[in-house]
CSV table of C-alpha atoms in Angstrom, one decimal:
chain,number,residue,atom,x,y,z
L,17,ASP,CA,-0.2,0.1,0.0
L,18,ALA,CA,1.5,3.1,-1.5
L,19,GLY,CA,2.4,5.6,0.9
L,20,VAL,CA,1.5,8.9,0.3
L,21,THR,CA,4.0,10.4,-3.2
L,22,GLN,CA,4.8,14.0,-4.7
L,23,SER,CA,6.5,15.3,-7.1
L,24,PRO,CA,8.5,15.7,-8.6
L,25,THR,CA,11.3,15.9,-6.0
L,26,HIS,CA,13.5,18.8,-6.4
L,27,LEU,CA,12.7,21.6,-8.5
L,28,ILE,CA,14.2,25.0,-10.6
L,29,LYS,CA,12.1,27.8,-11.4
L,30,THR,CA,13.1,31.1,-12.3
L,31,ARG,CA,11.7,34.4,-11.0
L,32,GLY,CA,8.4,34.9,-13.0
L,33,GLN,CA,8.1,31.7,-14.3
L,34,GLN,CA,4.9,28.7,-13.2
L,35,VAL,CA,5.3,25.7,-12.0
L,36,THR,CA,3.2,22.5,-11.1
L,37,LEU,CA,3.3,20.5,-8.5
L,38,ARG,CA,1.6,16.7,-7.6
L,39,CYS,CA,0.7,15.3,-5.3
L,40,SER,CA,-0.8,10.7,-4.9
L,41,PRO,CA,-2.7,10.5,-2.1
L,42,LYS,CA,-2.3,7.2,-0.1
L,43,SER,CA,-5.2,5.0,-0.7
L,44,GLY,CA,-8.2,5.2,0.5
L,45,HIS,CA,-8.0,8.6,1.7
L,46,ASP,CA,-10.4,11.8,0.1
L,47,THR,CA,-9.3,14.6,0.8
L,48,VAL,CA,-5.4,16.4,0.1
L,49,SER,CA,-4.1,20.0,1.7
L,50,TRP,CA,-1.3,21.8,0.8
L,51,TYR,CA,1.2,23.3,2.7
L,52,GLN,CA,5.0,25.8,1.8
L,53,GLN,CA,7.3,25.9,4.8
L,54,ALA,CA,10.3,27.9,4.3
L,55,LEU,CA,13.9,27.2,5.9
L,56,GLY,CA,13.7,26.7,9.1
L,57,GLN,CA,10.2,27.8,9.9
L,58,GLY,CA,6.7,25.6,11.0
L,59,PRO,CA,4.6,24.6,7.5
L,60,GLN,CA,2.2,26.4,6.3
L,61,PHE,CA,-1.2,25.8,5.3
L,62,ILE,CA,-2.5,26.6,1.7
L,63,PHE,CA,-5.8,24.7,0.7
L,64,GLN,CA,-7.3,21.9,1.0
L,65,TYR,CA,-9.0,19.7,-2.0
L,66,TYR,CA,-12.0,17.1,-1.0
L,67,GLU,CA,-14.3,15.7,-3.6
L,68,GLU,CA,-12.5,18.0,-6.7
L,69,GLU,CA,-13.3,21.3,-5.0
L,70,GLU,CA,-11.4,23.4,-2.9
L,71,ARG,CA,-12.3,23.4,1.0
L,72,GLN,CA,-10.6,25.7,2.9
L,73,ARG,CA,-7.3,28.1,1.8
L,74,GLY,CA,-5.1,29.7,4.3
L,75,ASN,CA,-3.6,33.2,3.3
L,76,PHE,CA,-2.1,32.6,0.9
L,77,PRO,CA,-2.7,35.3,-2.6
L,78,ASP,CA,-4.2,34.0,-5.9
L,79,ARG,CA,-1.1,33.3,-7.2
L,80,PHE,CA,-1.7,29.6,-5.6
L,81,SER,CA,-4.1,28.1,-7.0
L,82,GLY,CA,-5.2,23.9,-7.1
L,83,HIS,CA,-7.0,21.8,-8.5
L,84,GLN,CA,-7.8,18.0,-7.9
L,85,PHE,CA,-9.0,15.5,-9.9
L,86,PRO,CA,-11.5,11.8,-9.3
L,87,ASN,CA,-9.3,9.7,-8.9
L,88,TYR,CA,-8.4,12.3,-5.8
L,89,SER,CA,-5.0,12.8,-7.1
L,90,SER,CA,-3.7,16.8,-6.3
L,91,GLU,CA,-1.6,19.8,-8.1
L,92,LEU,CA,-0.9,23.0,-6.6
L,93,ASN,CA,-0.1,25.0,-9.3
L,94,VAL,CA,2.7,28.5,-8.4
L,95,ASN,CA,2.2,31.1,-11.4
L,96,ALA,CA,4.1,34.5,-11.1
L,97,LEU,CA,7.2,32.4,-9.1
L,98,LEU,CA,8.4,34.8,-6.8
L,99,LEU,CA,12.4,34.4,-4.5
L,100,GLY,CA,10.3,34.3,-1.7
L,101,ASP,CA,8.1,30.8,-3.2
L,102,SER,CA,11.3,29.3,-2.5
L,103,ALA,CA,10.1,26.3,-0.4
L,104,LEU,CA,9.6,22.7,0.4
L,105,TYR,CA,5.7,21.7,-0.8
L,106,LEU,CA,4.3,19.7,1.5
L,107,CYS,CA,1.3,17.0,0.6
L,108,ALA,CA,-0.6,15.6,2.8
L,109,SER,CA,-3.7,13.1,2.8
L,110,SER,CA,-6.4,11.9,4.8
L,111,LEU,CA,-9.8,11.3,4.9
L,112,LEU,CA,-12.8,13.2,5.8
L,113,THR,CA,-15.0,11.8,8.3
L,114,GLY,CA,-17.1,13.6,11.6
L,115,GLU,CA,-13.8,12.8,13.7
L,116,GLN,CA,-10.4,13.9,13.5
L,117,GLU,CA,-7.6,11.7,11.0
L,118,THR,CA,-4.2,10.9,10.6
L,119,GLN,CA,-3.3,13.0,8.4
L,120,TYR,CA,-0.2,11.8,6.2
L,121,PHE,CA,2.3,13.5,4.5
L,122,GLY,CA,4.7,13.1,1.2
L,123,PRO,CA,8.2,12.8,1.0
L,124,GLY,CA,7.8,17.4,0.0
L,125,THR,CA,8.4,19.0,-3.3
L,126,ARG,CA,12.0,21.0,-3.3
L,127,LEU,CA,11.6,24.1,-4.5
L,128,LEU,CA,14.2,26.7,-5.5
L,129,VAL,CA,13.4,29.8,-7.1
L,130,LEU,CA,16.6,31.7,-8.5
N,28,LYS,CA,1.8,36.0,19.4
N,29,ASN,CA,1.8,32.3,16.8
N,30,GLU,CA,-1.5,30.4,17.5
N,31,VAL,CA,1.2,27.4,18.8
N,32,GLU,CA,4.6,28.1,20.2
N,33,GLN,CA,7.2,25.9,21.3
N,34,SER,CA,10.1,25.5,23.2
N,35,PRO,CA,12.9,25.2,23.1
N,36,GLN,CA,13.4,25.2,19.2
N,37,ASN,CA,16.4,23.9,20.0
N,38,LEU,CA,17.6,20.8,22.4
N,39,THR,CA,21.3,19.2,22.8
N,40,ALA,CA,21.3,15.8,24.3
N,41,GLN,CA,23.9,12.8,25.7
N,42,GLU,CA,22.4,9.2,24.7
N,43,GLY,CA,20.0,7.6,27.2
N,44,GLU,CA,19.0,11.5,29.0
N,45,PHE,CA,15.2,11.5,28.8
N,46,ILE,CA,14.2,14.8,26.6
N,47,THR,CA,10.9,17.0,27.2
N,48,ILE,CA,9.7,19.5,24.4
N,49,ASN,CA,6.3,22.0,25.1
N,50,CYS,CA,3.7,23.5,23.0
N,51,SER,CA,1.6,26.0,24.3
N,52,TYR,CA,-1.6,27.3,21.7
N,53,SER,CA,-3.5,30.3,22.3
N,54,VAL,CA,-7.2,28.6,20.1
N,55,GLY,CA,-9.7,26.0,21.0
N,56,ILE,CA,-8.2,23.1,19.1
N,57,SER,CA,-10.6,19.4,18.3
N,58,ALA,CA,-6.8,17.8,18.6
N,59,LEU,CA,-3.5,18.0,18.7
N,60,HIS,CA,-0.3,16.5,16.4
N,61,TRP,CA,2.9,15.3,17.6
N,62,LEU,CA,5.3,15.1,14.2
N,63,GLN,CA,8.8,14.4,13.2
N,64,GLN,CA,10.6,15.8,10.8
N,65,HIS,CA,14.1,14.4,9.3
N,66,PRO,CA,16.8,16.2,6.6
N,67,GLY,CA,15.1,15.5,4.1
N,68,GLY,CA,11.9,16.5,4.8
N,69,GLY,CA,9.3,14.3,4.9
N,70,ILE,CA,7.1,14.2,8.3
N,71,VAL,CA,6.0,12.0,10.3
N,72,SER,CA,3.3,11.8,12.4
N,73,LEU,CA,3.9,10.4,16.0
N,74,PHE,CA,1.1,11.3,18.1
N,75,MET,CA,-2.8,12.8,18.3
N,76,LEU,CA,-3.9,14.0,20.9
N,77,SER,CA,-7.8,16.1,22.1
N,78,SER,CA,-6.4,14.4,25.9
N,79,GLY,CA,-5.1,13.0,28.9
N,80,LYS,CA,-2.1,10.6,27.0
N,81,LYS,CA,-0.7,8.1,24.6
N,82,LYS,CA,2.8,5.7,25.0
N,83,HIS,CA,4.4,4.5,21.9
N,84,GLY,CA,7.2,2.6,22.6
N,85,ARG,CA,10.1,5.1,24.4
N,86,LEU,CA,7.7,8.6,22.8
N,87,ILE,CA,4.9,9.6,26.0
N,88,ALA,CA,2.8,12.3,25.1
N,89,THR,CA,0.7,13.9,26.9
N,90,ILE,CA,-2.0,17.6,26.5
N,91,ASN,CA,-3.5,19.4,29.3
N,92,ILE,CA,-6.6,21.1,28.2
N,93,GLN,CA,-7.4,23.4,30.9
N,94,GLU,CA,-4.5,24.9,30.4
N,95,LYS,CA,-3.6,24.6,26.3
N,96,HIS,CA,-0.4,22.8,26.7
N,97,SER,CA,1.2,19.8,25.7
N,98,SER,CA,4.5,18.1,26.4
N,99,LEU,CA,6.4,15.2,24.7
N,100,HIS,CA,8.9,13.4,25.9
N,101,ILE,CA,10.9,10.8,25.4
N,102,THR,CA,12.6,8.2,27.0
N,103,ALA,CA,16.5,7.3,26.6
N,104,SER,CA,17.5,9.3,24.2
N,105,HIS,CA,18.7,7.1,21.2
N,106,PRO,CA,21.6,9.4,18.4
N,107,ARG,CA,19.1,8.2,15.8
N,108,ASP,CA,16.2,10.2,17.6
N,109,SER,CA,17.7,13.1,16.2
N,110,ALA,CA,15.4,15.2,14.4
N,111,VAL,CA,12.7,18.5,14.2
N,112,TYR,CA,10.2,17.4,16.2
N,113,ILE,CA,6.7,20.0,15.6
N,114,CYS,CA,3.8,20.0,17.9
N,115,ALA,CA,1.0,21.4,15.0
N,116,VAL,CA,-2.7,21.9,16.2
N,117,SER,CA,-6.8,20.8,14.3
N,118,GLN,CA,-8.5,24.0,15.0
N,119,GLU,CA,-11.7,23.6,16.0
N,120,THR,CA,-13.3,25.8,13.4
N,121,SER,CA,-10.9,24.8,11.0
N,122,GLY,CA,-11.9,20.7,10.2
N,123,SER,CA,-7.6,19.2,9.3
N,124,ARG,CA,-6.0,21.5,8.6
N,125,LEU,CA,-3.4,22.3,10.8
N,126,THR,CA,-1.8,25.1,12.3
N,127,PHE,CA,1.8,23.9,13.5
N,128,GLY,CA,4.0,25.4,15.7
N,129,GLU,CA,8.1,26.1,14.1
N,130,GLY,CA,9.3,22.4,15.6
N,131,THR,CA,12.8,21.7,18.2
N,132,GLN,CA,15.4,20.8,16.2
N,133,LEU,CA,16.6,17.3,18.9
N,134,THR,CA,19.9,16.8,18.2
N,135,VAL,CA,21.0,13.7,20.4
N,136,ASN,CA,24.8,12.7,20.4
N,137,PRO,CA,26.7,9.1,21.3
């Protein structure tokens, strides 16, 4: 049973470019959350997807957008990249129930913007 | 002020020592999570708790809801315990979305 997978593992882009990061959730999970972790800091919530819709969103600009597919996998898109977007991007999956569920994290995609 | 605060930021211990990492939060929560992050970046969930105490091997997590405080203890620490330990909360009004502390870098020397 594969856990959460993310691709690519590393990525280098230049300012102004666009990037797409991908996440496949743990088998049986229907909810995907994305987090940004700058160096030396805790992760910050970007948004969460459930049933192909954005369910919650953190304090990130509209340059950050996402998508969830029918198979529950998800993409994070960032347009007009800035140097400050350099970070580790983490995807976490869970099963949406009425109770709190453990979230499972992927290995992350390390993005460097030059 | 951050909604989730951890202390200490950095901790160095000798193998075998008892270690405590503290977490305080200022919001209403439905659950508190302790996570471990290794240098490669991957995060592993250690505990999720909403009351009392949980134990797994040499790790113990406690929470005091009234005081809005949690502790993670490691008994008989080992160099392989070296990692960043992160406290995160699921807020009452935010479903499964996590709000993280800044993490505690633990180094255990042989």
